[in-house]
mmCIF file of C-alpha atoms in Angstrom:
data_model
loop_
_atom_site.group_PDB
_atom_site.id
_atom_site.type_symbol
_atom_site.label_atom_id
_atom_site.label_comp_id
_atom_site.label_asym_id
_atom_site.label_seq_id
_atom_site.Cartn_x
_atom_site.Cartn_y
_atom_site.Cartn_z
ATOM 1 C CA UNK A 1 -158.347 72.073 40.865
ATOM 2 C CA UNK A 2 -157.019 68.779 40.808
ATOM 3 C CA UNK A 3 -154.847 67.316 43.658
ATOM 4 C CA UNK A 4 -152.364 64.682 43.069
ATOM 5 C CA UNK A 5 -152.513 62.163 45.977
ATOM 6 C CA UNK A 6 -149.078 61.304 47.830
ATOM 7 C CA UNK A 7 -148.064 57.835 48.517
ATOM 8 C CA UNK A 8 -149.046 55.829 51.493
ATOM 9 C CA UNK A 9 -146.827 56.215 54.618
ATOM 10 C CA UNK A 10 -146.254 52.753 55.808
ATOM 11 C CA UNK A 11 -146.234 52.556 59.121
ATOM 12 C CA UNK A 12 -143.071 51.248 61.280
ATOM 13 C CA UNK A 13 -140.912 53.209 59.549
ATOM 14 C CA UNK A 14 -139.336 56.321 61.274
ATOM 15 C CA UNK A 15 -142.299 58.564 60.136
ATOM 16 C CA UNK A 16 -142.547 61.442 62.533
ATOM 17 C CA UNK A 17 -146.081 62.600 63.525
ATOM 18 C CA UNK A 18 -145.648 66.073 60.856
ATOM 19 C CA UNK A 19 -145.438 63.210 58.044
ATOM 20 C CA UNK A 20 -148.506 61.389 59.204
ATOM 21 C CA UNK A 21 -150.826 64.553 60.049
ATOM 22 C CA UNK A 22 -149.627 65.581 56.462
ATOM 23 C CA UNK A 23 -150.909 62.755 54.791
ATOM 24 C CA UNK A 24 -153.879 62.857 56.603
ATOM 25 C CA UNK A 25 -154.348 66.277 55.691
ATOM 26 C CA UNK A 26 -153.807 65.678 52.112
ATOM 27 C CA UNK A 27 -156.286 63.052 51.853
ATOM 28 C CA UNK A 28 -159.012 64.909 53.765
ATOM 29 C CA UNK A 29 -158.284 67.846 51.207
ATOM 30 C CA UNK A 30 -158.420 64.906 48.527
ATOM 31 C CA UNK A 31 -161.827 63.839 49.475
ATOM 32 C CA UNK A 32 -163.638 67.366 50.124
ATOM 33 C CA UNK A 33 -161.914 68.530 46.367
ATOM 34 C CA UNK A 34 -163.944 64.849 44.503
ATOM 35 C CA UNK A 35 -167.084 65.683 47.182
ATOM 36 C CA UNK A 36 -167.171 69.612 45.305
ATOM 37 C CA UNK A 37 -166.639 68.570 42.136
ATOM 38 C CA UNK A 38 -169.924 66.078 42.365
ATOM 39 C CA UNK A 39 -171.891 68.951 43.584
ATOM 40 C CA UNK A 40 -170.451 71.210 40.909
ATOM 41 C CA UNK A 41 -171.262 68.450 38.352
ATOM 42 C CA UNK A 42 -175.075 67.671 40.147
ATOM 43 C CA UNK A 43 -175.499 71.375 40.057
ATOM 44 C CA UNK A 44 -174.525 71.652 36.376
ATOM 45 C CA UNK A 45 -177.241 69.033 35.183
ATOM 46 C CA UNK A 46 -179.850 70.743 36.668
ATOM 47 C CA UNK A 47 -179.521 73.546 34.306
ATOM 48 C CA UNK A 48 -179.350 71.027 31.508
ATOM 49 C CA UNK A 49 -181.682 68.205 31.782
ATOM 50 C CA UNK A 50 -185.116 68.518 30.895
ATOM 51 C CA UNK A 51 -188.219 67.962 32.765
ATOM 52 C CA UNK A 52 -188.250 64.389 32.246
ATOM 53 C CA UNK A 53 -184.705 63.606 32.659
ATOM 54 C CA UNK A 54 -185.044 65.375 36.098
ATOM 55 C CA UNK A 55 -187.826 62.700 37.266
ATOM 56 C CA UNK A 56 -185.913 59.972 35.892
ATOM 57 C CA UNK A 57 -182.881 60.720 38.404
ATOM 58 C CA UNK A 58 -184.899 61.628 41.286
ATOM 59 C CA UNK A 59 -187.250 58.352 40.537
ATOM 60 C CA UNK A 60 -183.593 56.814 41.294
ATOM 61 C CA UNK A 61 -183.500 59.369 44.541
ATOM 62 C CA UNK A 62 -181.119 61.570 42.745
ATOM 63 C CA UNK A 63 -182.290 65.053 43.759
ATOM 64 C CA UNK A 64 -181.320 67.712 41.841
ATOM 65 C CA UNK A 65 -183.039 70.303 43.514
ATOM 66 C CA UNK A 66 -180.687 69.971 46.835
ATOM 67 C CA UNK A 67 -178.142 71.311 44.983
#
């Protein structure tokens, strides 16, 4: 699920406190969907890499097997 992110309040202008928790909100909802989608993704190339690959990315402390 992609979420398309709102434009930037700027401050000083009017904006009631609904607006600003709102845009908060959004970009808190933002962040946690891209966080997911890395696990998802991490996940994913566990069940495709081989052996070697594997010990490549945790050689880099990329650890598949957290996920």
């Amino acid at each position: 699920m992609l979420v398309e992110r709102q434009p930037r309040l700027r401050w000083g202008k009017g904006k009631n406190s609904k607006q600003i928790k709102a845009l908060f909100v959004n970009e808190a909802e933002v962040e946690a969907e891209m966080l997911l989608t890395g696990l998802e993704y991490l996940s994913g190339l566990r069940e495709i890499l081989n052996r070697e690959q594997v010990n490549k990315l945790e050689a880099q402390g990329i650890f598949l097997s957290h996920f």
